[in-house]
XYZ file of C-alpha atoms in Angstrom:
694
model
C 19.889 21.168 -5.447
C 18.586 24.668 -4.856
C 16.591 26.205 -2.084
C 13.441 26.915 -4.090
C 13.487 23.465 -5.662
C 13.770 21.990 -2.191
C 10.832 24.032 -0.924
C 8.630 23.342 -3.891
C 9.433 19.698 -4.561
C 10.632 18.305 -1.246
C 8.639 19.985 1.495
C 5.881 17.402 1.370
C 8.385 14.592 1.645
C 9.824 15.986 4.876
C 6.432 16.054 6.543
C 5.658 12.571 5.283
C 9.027 11.418 6.585
C 7.978 12.768 9.968
C 4.908 10.614 9.641
C 6.538 7.380 8.836
C 10.306 6.884 8.299
C 12.016 4.644 10.824
C 9.188 4.645 13.345
C 6.971 2.603 11.036
C 9.452 -0.258 11.356
C 8.091 -0.714 14.857
C 4.529 -0.997 13.742
C 4.224 -4.689 13.078
C 0.758 -5.077 14.527
C -2.532 -3.318 14.570
C -3.433 -4.019 18.183
C -5.276 -0.756 18.545
C -8.404 -0.253 20.567
C -11.275 1.006 18.479
C -12.707 2.542 21.613
C -16.211 3.668 22.332
C -18.677 4.389 19.523
C -17.679 7.440 17.529
C -20.908 9.331 18.164
C -19.849 9.620 21.803
C -16.469 11.133 20.960
C -15.488 14.754 20.664
C -16.444 16.073 17.238
C -12.841 17.015 16.406
C -11.005 14.165 18.118
C -9.646 11.498 15.800
C -8.478 9.530 18.803
C -6.373 9.688 21.932
C -3.243 8.005 23.275
C -2.866 7.844 27.050
C -5.150 10.840 27.434
C -3.528 12.952 24.711
C -6.157 13.880 22.112
C -5.360 13.855 18.400
C -7.285 16.619 16.622
C -8.547 16.328 13.064
C -7.114 19.821 12.496
C -3.612 18.380 12.940
C -4.319 14.891 11.640
C -6.053 15.875 8.385
C -3.195 17.854 6.770
C -0.778 15.016 7.538
C -3.094 12.539 5.821
C -3.290 14.839 2.803
C 0.508 15.051 2.666
C 0.755 11.284 2.905
C -1.788 10.799 0.109
C 0.186 13.206 -2.079
C 3.326 11.214 -1.450
C 1.593 7.973 -2.421
C 0.266 9.613 -5.592
C 3.787 10.658 -6.539
C 5.169 7.269 -5.632
C 2.588 5.100 -7.381
C 1.218 7.531 -9.974
C -2.420 8.225 -10.786
C -5.038 9.802 -8.589
C -6.118 9.071 -5.069
C -8.314 6.041 -4.367
C -9.910 4.427 -1.337
C -7.025 2.054 -0.673
C -4.450 4.834 -0.994
C -6.478 6.965 1.414
C -6.722 4.078 3.867
C -2.952 3.495 3.689
C -2.331 7.189 4.353
C -4.713 7.287 7.331
C -3.095 4.174 8.843
C 0.394 5.579 8.304
C -0.420 8.876 10.003
C -2.260 7.149 12.852
C 0.648 4.789 13.488
C 3.002 7.759 13.506
C 0.812 9.557 16.069
C 0.888 6.463 18.275
C 4.638 6.226 17.915
C 5.141 9.905 18.614
C 3.267 9.789 21.927
C 4.389 6.371 23.151
C 8.032 6.623 22.144
C 8.389 10.181 23.447
C 7.196 8.949 26.847
C 9.755 6.148 26.663
C 12.552 8.543 25.720
C 11.696 10.730 28.707
C 11.463 7.748 31.050
C 14.836 6.437 29.897
C 16.487 9.861 29.816
C 17.290 9.722 26.091
C 18.156 13.089 24.532
C 19.924 14.581 21.520
C 22.259 17.428 22.463
C 22.746 20.582 20.392
C 26.232 19.388 19.445
C 24.856 16.018 18.300
C 22.164 17.714 16.203
C 24.698 20.064 14.627
C 26.903 17.113 13.719
C 23.941 15.309 12.152
C 23.169 18.411 10.086
C 26.573 19.547 8.840
C 29.139 17.137 10.306
C 31.303 14.578 8.558
C 28.673 11.841 8.950
C 25.338 13.626 8.449
C 21.869 12.193 8.937
C 20.502 9.910 6.191
C 17.810 12.544 5.605
C 20.450 15.188 4.840
C 22.095 12.781 2.415
C 18.781 11.989 0.757
C 17.682 15.555 0.176
C 21.000 17.245 -0.523
C 22.998 14.712 -2.511
C 23.791 15.854 -6.046
C 22.291 13.155 -8.337
C 24.976 13.759 -10.976
C 27.999 13.417 -8.680
C 26.517 11.316 -5.885
C 28.173 13.685 -3.407
C 26.588 15.782 -0.677
C 25.924 19.326 -1.976
C 27.075 21.234 1.102
C 26.617 24.624 -0.599
C 22.931 23.913 -1.184
C 22.583 22.514 2.350
C 24.153 25.568 3.969
C 22.046 27.896 1.822
C 18.914 26.101 2.965
C 19.836 26.100 6.665
C 20.857 29.792 6.656
C 17.874 31.067 4.665
C 15.819 33.819 6.326
C 12.693 33.133 4.254
C 9.796 32.105 6.546
C 8.911 29.069 4.455
C 12.516 27.875 4.384
C 12.844 28.360 8.135
C 9.650 26.377 8.734
C 10.844 23.516 6.517
C 14.280 23.599 8.162
C 12.690 23.286 11.605
C 10.622 20.295 10.437
C 13.702 18.630 8.965
C 15.719 19.155 12.143
C 12.863 17.807 14.254
C 12.729 14.629 12.203
C 16.520 14.221 12.287
C 16.363 14.537 16.070
C 13.510 12.005 16.265
C 15.441 9.625 14.057
C 18.492 9.906 16.294
C 16.401 9.277 19.407
C 14.841 6.237 17.819
C 18.263 4.897 16.898
C 19.359 5.238 20.518
C 16.199 3.479 21.689
C 16.677 0.740 19.082
C 20.229 0.189 20.275
C 19.032 -0.102 23.871
C 16.430 -2.710 22.911
C 18.823 -4.670 20.715
C 21.532 -4.636 23.366
C 19.096 -6.148 25.860
C 18.835 -9.289 23.726
C 21.319 -12.133 24.062
C 21.672 -15.740 22.864
C 23.113 -18.504 25.046
C 25.330 -21.267 23.672
C 22.554 -23.780 24.409
C 20.053 -21.743 22.369
C 22.523 -21.431 19.505
C 23.173 -25.188 19.557
C 19.438 -25.954 19.568
C 18.834 -23.620 16.613
C 21.718 -25.152 14.668
C 20.509 -28.679 15.426
C 16.903 -27.892 14.470
C 18.073 -26.715 11.058
C 20.615 -29.419 10.350
C 19.680 -32.631 12.150
C 18.050 -35.068 9.703
C 15.317 -37.601 10.458
C 14.348 -40.680 8.441
C 11.021 -42.284 9.272
C 8.058 -44.193 7.898
C 4.403 -43.403 8.449
C 0.895 -44.657 7.819
C -1.909 -42.126 7.529
C -5.690 -41.994 7.554
C -7.030 -38.811 5.936
C -9.855 -36.803 7.467
C -11.455 -36.770 4.013
C -11.989 -40.553 4.303
C -14.892 -39.859 6.701
C -17.918 -38.056 5.166
C -18.780 -34.821 6.971
C -22.432 -35.791 7.229
C -21.565 -38.879 9.257
C -20.047 -36.835 12.101
C -22.413 -35.236 14.606
C -20.685 -32.426 16.468
C -21.605 -31.725 20.091
C -21.219 -28.652 22.266
C -18.435 -30.528 24.063
C -16.537 -30.874 20.759
C -16.717 -27.127 20.201
C -15.760 -26.296 23.778
C -12.797 -28.676 23.752
C -11.362 -27.150 20.570
C -12.095 -23.577 21.695
C -10.444 -24.020 25.108
C -7.366 -25.623 23.551
C -6.959 -22.815 21.008
C -8.305 -19.774 22.866
C -5.202 -17.718 22.095
C -6.126 -17.818 18.397
C -9.321 -15.908 19.070
C -7.761 -12.798 20.601
C -9.046 -10.034 18.321
C -6.432 -7.282 17.955
C -9.081 -4.785 16.843
C -12.799 -4.671 16.310
C -14.037 -6.385 13.160
C -17.415 -6.182 11.478
C -19.094 -8.181 8.730
C -21.954 -7.290 6.435
C -23.951 -8.829 3.634
C -25.151 -6.895 0.625
C -27.054 -7.044 -2.646
C -26.238 -5.100 -5.807
C -28.416 -3.460 -8.436
C -26.496 -3.238 -11.689
C -26.159 0.049 -13.536
C -24.141 -1.406 -16.380
C -25.249 -0.227 -19.836
C -28.054 -2.224 -21.411
C -28.145 -3.248 -25.074
C -30.271 -0.182 -25.763
C -27.719 2.020 -23.965
C -24.892 0.513 -25.990
C -26.765 1.080 -29.241
C -27.459 4.703 -28.320
C -23.798 5.375 -27.475
C -22.715 3.712 -30.731
C -25.088 5.923 -32.710
C -23.741 9.022 -30.921
C -20.154 7.977 -31.616
C -20.899 7.338 -35.295
C -22.300 10.864 -35.642
C -19.309 12.349 -33.805
C -16.956 10.402 -36.088
C -18.715 11.719 -39.207
C -18.640 15.316 -37.985
C -15.032 14.883 -36.866
C -13.921 14.259 -40.456
C -15.411 17.553 -41.620
C -14.565 19.698 -38.582
C -12.558 22.829 -39.431
C -10.584 22.601 -36.195
C -10.142 18.903 -35.448
C -8.160 19.383 -32.221
C -10.779 21.754 -30.777
C -13.604 19.428 -31.857
C -11.834 16.504 -30.139
C -11.287 18.477 -26.934
C -14.979 19.429 -26.776
C -16.378 15.958 -27.496
C -13.967 13.621 -25.685
C -14.658 12.221 -22.219
C -10.907 11.783 -21.764
C -8.599 14.726 -22.425
C -5.354 13.839 -24.219
C -2.923 16.770 -24.653
C -2.662 18.025 -28.217
C 1.062 17.526 -28.381
C 3.448 14.947 -29.770
C 3.127 11.605 -28.016
C 5.492 8.646 -28.041
C 4.320 5.119 -28.737
C 3.043 3.329 -25.638
C 1.005 6.165 -24.146
C -2.394 4.972 -25.438
C -4.531 1.924 -24.786
C -2.403 -1.020 -26.040
C -5.233 -2.198 -28.306
C -5.224 1.209 -30.008
C -1.584 2.231 -29.739
C -0.032 -0.020 -32.384
C -2.755 0.691 -34.933
C -2.562 4.460 -34.539
C 1.233 4.667 -34.729
C 1.292 2.676 -37.956
C -0.933 5.257 -39.708
C 0.391 8.193 -41.741
C -0.482 11.820 -40.985
C -4.030 12.735 -42.005
C -5.422 9.263 -41.255
C -8.431 8.476 -39.079
C -8.825 5.565 -36.675
C -12.176 4.279 -35.452
C -14.708 4.464 -34.116
C -13.445 1.341 -32.355
C -14.595 -0.174 -29.067
C -11.642 -0.816 -26.749
C -12.158 -1.667 -23.115
C -15.239 0.225 -21.964
C -15.082 3.110 -24.427
C -15.106 4.034 -28.102
C -12.065 5.740 -29.582
C -12.004 8.039 -32.612
C -8.589 9.457 -33.498
C -7.091 11.625 -36.210
C -3.343 11.437 -36.760
C -2.701 15.148 -37.312
C 1.066 14.896 -37.785
C 3.956 12.485 -37.345
C 7.682 12.994 -37.145
C 10.814 11.569 -35.637
C 11.864 13.208 -32.398
C 14.547 12.764 -29.729
C 13.813 10.241 -26.995
C 15.250 12.592 -24.371
C 16.852 16.015 -24.094
C 19.557 17.484 -21.899
C 18.885 21.178 -21.296
C 19.657 24.178 -19.115
C 17.501 27.224 -18.495
C 17.063 30.546 -16.766
C 13.614 31.057 -15.255
C 12.453 34.662 -14.884
C 9.542 35.537 -12.618
C 7.463 38.288 -14.323
C 6.224 39.527 -10.938
C 9.774 40.348 -9.897
C 10.743 42.310 -13.036
C 7.607 44.368 -13.655
C 5.435 42.102 -15.824
C 5.559 39.524 -18.578
C 6.706 41.944 -21.317
C 9.733 42.993 -19.291
C 10.472 39.356 -18.440
C 10.508 38.470 -22.160
C 12.766 41.462 -22.911
C 15.167 40.399 -20.167
C 15.199 36.850 -21.540
C 15.931 38.175 -25.050
C 18.788 40.294 -23.660
C 20.264 37.304 -21.835
C 19.886 35.234 -24.994
C 21.963 37.794 -26.903
C 24.634 37.773 -24.191
C 24.869 33.979 -24.292
C 24.961 33.970 -28.091
C 27.837 36.456 -27.788
C 29.845 34.133 -25.574
C 28.576 34.722 -22.025
C 28.046 31.662 -19.817
C 24.431 30.608 -19.249
C 25.601 28.939 -16.054
C 26.942 32.211 -14.648
C 23.855 34.183 -15.717
C 21.509 31.560 -14.244
C 23.066 31.996 -10.817
C 22.274 35.733 -11.025
C 18.910 35.938 -12.800
C 17.120 32.578 -12.427
C 14.503 32.089 -9.700
C 14.422 28.333 -10.208
C 16.218 25.974 -7.846
C 18.424 24.786 -10.700
C 20.281 28.141 -10.586
C 22.667 26.686 -7.984
C 23.698 24.181 -10.660
C 24.021 26.836 -13.344
C 20.509 26.203 -14.635
C 21.275 22.544 -15.401
C 18.043 20.520 -15.643
C 19.710 17.229 -16.508
C 18.226 14.811 -19.044
C 14.472 14.305 -19.321
C 11.996 12.439 -21.523
C 8.702 13.591 -23.027
C 5.948 14.093 -20.483
C 8.311 15.408 -17.809
C 8.046 19.144 -18.440
C 5.091 21.464 -19.069
C 3.983 21.391 -22.759
C 5.450 24.789 -23.727
C 8.853 23.872 -22.332
C 8.732 20.345 -23.760
C 7.829 21.494 -27.263
C 10.699 23.975 -27.320
C 13.220 21.412 -26.055
C 12.188 18.537 -28.316
C 11.342 20.496 -31.468
C 14.597 22.462 -31.595
C 18.161 21.398 -32.313
C 21.243 20.958 -30.162
C 22.692 24.358 -29.302
C 19.427 26.299 -29.811
C 18.506 29.114 -27.422
C 14.745 29.563 -27.045
C 12.523 31.938 -25.086
C 9.171 30.449 -24.037
C 6.409 31.317 -21.579
C 4.818 28.803 -19.207
C 2.764 28.775 -16.037
C 6.021 29.155 -14.053
C 7.249 32.273 -15.847
C 9.506 33.063 -18.809
C 12.202 30.530 -19.682
C 15.396 30.993 -21.623
C 16.242 27.449 -22.685
C 19.473 26.086 -24.058
C 19.285 22.650 -25.703
C 22.534 21.006 -24.623
C 22.010 17.586 -26.189
C 19.296 15.494 -27.866
C 19.461 11.744 -27.381
C 17.953 8.984 -29.566
C 15.183 9.230 -32.144
C 11.750 7.632 -32.439
C 8.422 8.264 -34.122
C 6.006 10.605 -32.363
C 2.486 11.564 -33.351
C 0.229 14.533 -32.691
C -3.310 13.264 -32.261
C -6.789 14.744 -32.149
C -8.241 12.224 -29.703
C -11.876 11.452 -28.842
C -12.944 8.859 -26.308
C -16.579 8.234 -25.385
C -17.369 5.979 -22.446
C -19.873 3.177 -22.815
C -22.035 4.175 -19.856
C -25.535 3.411 -18.664
C -28.223 5.863 -19.660
C -30.047 7.983 -17.098
C -33.080 5.771 -17.673
C -31.123 2.630 -16.811
C -29.634 4.275 -13.716
C -33.048 5.509 -12.580
C -34.548 2.019 -12.928
C -31.724 0.462 -10.897
C -32.002 3.143 -8.215
C -35.755 2.627 -7.965
C -35.258 -1.117 -7.491
C -32.672 -0.462 -4.786
C -34.971 2.070 -3.097
C -37.860 -0.400 -3.052
C -35.620 -3.079 -1.563
C -34.349 -0.719 1.146
C -37.878 0.390 1.986
C -39.221 -3.158 2.238
C -36.392 -5.029 3.941
C -36.596 -5.564 7.688
C -33.409 -6.905 9.274
C -33.757 -10.669 9.320
C -35.931 -10.564 6.191
C -32.903 -9.492 4.145
C -32.247 -12.988 2.759
C -35.954 -13.687 2.123
C -36.494 -10.467 0.222
C -33.281 -10.977 -1.764
C -34.450 -14.467 -2.732
C -37.863 -13.126 -3.698
C -36.283 -10.433 -5.899
C -33.800 -12.958 -7.322
C -30.822 -11.070 -5.952
C -27.554 -12.738 -5.029
C -26.259 -11.976 -1.521
C -22.538 -11.264 -1.202
C -20.589 -11.138 2.063
C -17.787 -8.850 3.276
C -16.280 -10.516 6.326
C -13.967 -9.235 9.092
C -13.763 -5.617 7.913
C -11.705 -3.174 10.007
C -12.873 0.344 10.781
C -10.290 2.014 8.513
C -10.203 -0.537 5.729
C -10.229 0.997 2.245
C -11.584 -2.017 0.385
C -14.132 -4.805 0.682
C -14.744 -7.851 -1.521
C -16.660 -6.956 -4.677
C -17.123 -3.280 -3.771
C -15.595 -0.160 -5.267
C -14.778 2.618 -2.775
C -16.787 1.253 0.193
C -15.630 3.765 2.828
C -19.055 5.362 3.449
C -20.635 1.934 3.748
C -17.960 0.828 6.252
C -18.422 4.014 8.273
C -22.164 3.351 8.502
C -21.502 -0.292 9.394
C -19.455 0.883 12.382
C -22.290 3.163 13.473
C -24.894 0.370 13.285
C -25.935 -2.446 15.565
C -25.749 -6.093 14.615
C -28.702 -6.969 12.363
C -29.328 -3.378 11.203
C -29.910 -2.641 7.541
C -27.626 0.261 6.697
C -29.497 3.518 6.029
C -28.335 4.411 2.509
C -28.141 3.197 -1.052
C -24.429 3.174 -1.835
C -23.032 3.832 -5.289
C -20.222 1.400 -6.070
C -18.858 1.839 -9.580
C -21.387 0.118 -11.834
C -23.909 -0.843 -9.153
C -26.083 0.427 -6.325
C -25.679 -1.459 -3.045
C -27.934 -2.139 -0.052
C -26.257 -3.763 2.962
C -26.965 -5.245 6.369
C -24.588 -5.585 9.329
C -24.387 -9.274 10.201
C -21.654 -9.562 12.820
C -19.592 -7.545 15.296
C -16.389 -9.003 16.686
C -15.109 -6.708 19.483
C -11.483 -6.281 20.454
C -10.211 -8.928 22.861
C -10.751 -12.664 23.266
C -13.894 -13.608 21.392
C -16.421 -15.900 23.090
C -17.185 -19.318 21.671
C -20.516 -18.193 20.213
C -18.737 -15.520 18.155
C -16.362 -18.005 16.506
C -18.490 -21.155 16.436
C -19.238 -20.979 12.730
C -15.648 -20.034 11.914
C -14.101 -22.982 13.774
C -16.560 -25.606 12.591
C -14.182 -27.117 9.949
C -11.406 -27.467 12.546
C -13.781 -28.966 15.131
C -14.990 -31.399 12.484
C -11.405 -32.436 11.726
C -10.719 -32.886 15.451
C -13.793 -35.095 15.816
C -12.764 -37.152 12.794
C -9.281 -37.353 14.281
C -10.633 -39.109 17.355
C -12.440 -41.656 15.188
C -9.352 -42.299 13.044
C -7.102 -42.536 16.108
C -9.480 -45.129 17.536
C -9.232 -47.050 14.251
C -5.436 -47.117 14.566
C -5.648 -48.205 18.189
C -8.027 -50.993 17.171
C -5.375 -52.296 14.778
C -3.322 -53.514 17.732
C 0.312 -53.186 18.797
C 2.119 -54.868 15.897
C 4.704 -53.481 13.498
C 4.008 -50.483 11.275
C 3.536 -52.816 8.304
C 1.003 -54.913 10.219
C -0.918 -51.800 11.298
C -0.934 -50.538 7.699
C -2.328 -53.841 6.491
C -5.118 -53.826 9.073
C -6.248 -50.258 8.270
C -5.940 -50.736 4.521
C -3.099 -48.257 3.931
C 0.511 -48.397 2.782
C 3.699 -47.491 4.618
C 5.304 -44.305 3.283
C 9.049 -43.745 3.790
C 10.369 -40.202 4.360
C 14.026 -39.167 4.149
C 16.031 -36.205 5.442
C 13.364 -34.119 7.192
C 14.557 -31.283 9.428
C 12.695 -29.943 12.425
C 12.814 -26.336 11.167
C 11.058 -27.233 7.896
C 8.200 -29.615 8.774
C 6.952 -30.202 5.216
C 5.956 -33.753 4.310
C 6.577 -34.110 0.541
C 3.343 -34.443 -1.401
C 1.227 -33.931 1.709
C 1.394 -30.624 3.600
C 3.079 -28.869 6.485
C 2.647 -31.227 9.431
C 4.069 -29.562 12.519
C 2.679 -32.050 15.055
C 3.881 -35.070 13.113
C 7.431 -33.769 12.575
C 7.645 -32.519 16.164
C 6.602 -35.938 17.413
C 9.192 -37.629 15.147
C 12.037 -35.562 16.609
C 10.832 -36.376 20.120
C 10.719 -40.149 19.567
C 13.143 -43.063 19.883
C 14.084 -45.037 16.731
C 12.365 -48.387 16.163
C 9.223 -47.736 18.213
C 5.734 -47.481 16.748
C 4.209 -44.188 17.822
C 0.801 -43.428 19.232
C -1.645 -41.832 16.743
C -0.821 -38.164 15.982
C -3.561 -35.835 14.738
C -2.114 -33.579 12.053
C -3.422 -31.101 9.489
C -4.486 -33.577 6.809
C -5.148 -36.668 8.868
C -3.987 -38.982 11.657
C -0.541 -40.563 11.518
C 1.298 -43.483 13.091
C 5.054 -43.621 12.462
C 8.333 -45.335 13.230
C 11.651 -43.474 13.298
C 14.398 -45.253 11.349
C 17.129 -43.008 12.668
C 18.676 -39.559 12.924
C 21.748 -38.037 11.304
C 23.342 -35.505 13.603
C 25.162 -32.540 12.078
C 28.833 -31.776 12.598
C 29.568 -29.601 15.629
C 29.145 -25.853 15.154
C 32.293 -24.561 13.477
C 31.849 -20.958 14.610
C 29.683 -20.424 17.678
C 30.185 -16.642 17.551
C 28.852 -16.430 13.987
C 25.867 -18.640 14.879
C 24.986 -16.387 17.830
C 25.497 -13.238 15.749
C 23.086 -14.481 13.087
C 20.446 -15.309 15.675
C 20.966 -11.980 17.463
C 20.286 -10.075 14.253
C 16.987 -11.882 13.706
C 15.893 -11.671 17.350
C 16.999 -8.034 17.571
C 14.850 -7.029 14.622
C 11.886 -8.886 16.099
C 12.465 -7.354 19.515
C 11.853 -3.817 18.224
C 8.371 -4.747 17.088
C 7.741 -6.612 20.325
C 8.830 -3.600 22.371
C 6.499 -1.260 20.554
C 3.670 -3.784 20.754
C 4.164 -3.909 24.517
C 3.916 -0.110 24.659
C 0.622 -0.277 22.747
C -0.740 -3.078 24.911
C -0.097 -1.041 28.047
C -1.439 2.243 26.651
C -4.979 3.561 26.715
C -5.787 4.068 23.035
C -9.062 5.329 21.635
C -9.450 5.211 17.871
C -12.264 7.247 16.290
C -10.825 7.476 12.764
C -13.911 5.860 11.290
C -15.795 9.037 12.145
C -13.688 11.066 9.728
C -12.440 8.680 7.028
């Protein structure tokens, strides 16, 4: 791996690694304070951690680098969710950087110069060194490339080297901190025995149940006391880790009407007719297509599946379409077909015209080198002298690649030639001297003149929808939102519990601007804009604000109503069981009109009742009971239960206590890292104003 390849292809990865590598393992929660409203914050401050401000000037480029990494990783262009992921990743890294650095200083953790040197060039280098400088062909560390990179005097190389060393140092510090946290965790023999027993002790029991569904909802009248009782018993569930907001919205469709569809079809028919008589079909296609497909040989599988098979079965000179596929019409001419290699192994020498006095001189140099190679000189040796590409350190070896990997000029030369050919071609990178080392496989490829016209709404349709949305926005007044929507026969949709940095919302395409405005509004406000969401205009109203911290009963009353209803029904069903008397389980079942259900081999660690649901309270009560006794009523998830334990089967004693403890330590140790970082967050003063910028 060469220096220039590293700089061009890997630099972004290093920065992204600094954003997220091992540190992100800590970030198991989002308990981050949204802080005061963004309009009160500094105009360039994304947030602050314990008084240290995070500037958008530093934060923004890191987000851009992260987005670029996601685009390379997942393919395609950037979208709202990808942007949101990138912003969260960078923010979490900023938190980690400040909080963990303070911890390192407090604990006296450092990485000495000798340690850093060993991690860079020692016998057991950092995982980052292995990742970036391992030769993919041999699987071995390319120490020559590594040393060349570290010793380079080029400013860009020195900057990237400094970033890499910083991240290696951070990674080493985090490993030391992780070891400290893990080593603070221990498991006693009693804990190990309990864990083993919970997973292996078997219980056999019988139960009778009365389902909550047996009581109609309408027959239960909930009181304030019912709500308060449930809320007070479950208050920990209502601790909001971060501020959440909800909004309702109506949409005004801008999908194409029948008239729009007919107009597009007429346009496509005319294009198709003119296409058949065009003197330059590829140029005509490029001018008239909404989607640009390169005029080069394509392999099967690159087009819309509904179109792909049909097109690749046609001979050269054939036309396909116009045909409606998905949301667009396709018109295609098969200009040429042939059989071509599936992949090519090649080497090259890349000459930079700027370094040899212009393109003409670069071509002449390439021709001269071509003659030398044809006369027996080694391309590998010449590449190390003349090539400016990173592959020169490997003798110009580019490995094996498929179609679509290289720029078109390079690809055409490599795939259209024959094994052993030497070709000189020009591309956006410079002048290449290419040697085709090997061509692998053979399959049909086609060169297509491709036209695609989207089935979109006309400007008239869009204007009508926008006018309707404008009228609605002008007329709606807060609490009249539902009334006006009903009057205009519009369906109200709801986006519930939306975070400030969320990149999606139910039913909405790219809702970031709407979410930003929702976080600048007060509860009940109609948001100030008409938002364009794919094929609709949207008008929205903020309906709820749930601040960070323990939410009051009023804020969760609607949310907990189903659980409060079940609890109230549970009291009625428990009373029904108690009214059945103190007889055997069979007698109780007969009196309440239910059957006795036997259950075999249940373990405490897996409280699933077959055919019913997960019933933690029931199974917990079973393992805390004596065999042969009829239990008191137990309110579970699906209903109320009364049971009798038939007996327990105890497991054999632990064969290897050390192994049992080791297994538990691994699990607890991993969890402890997240808990440690969560504790740092909980005790830090964090202000998050990201919604102002993203």
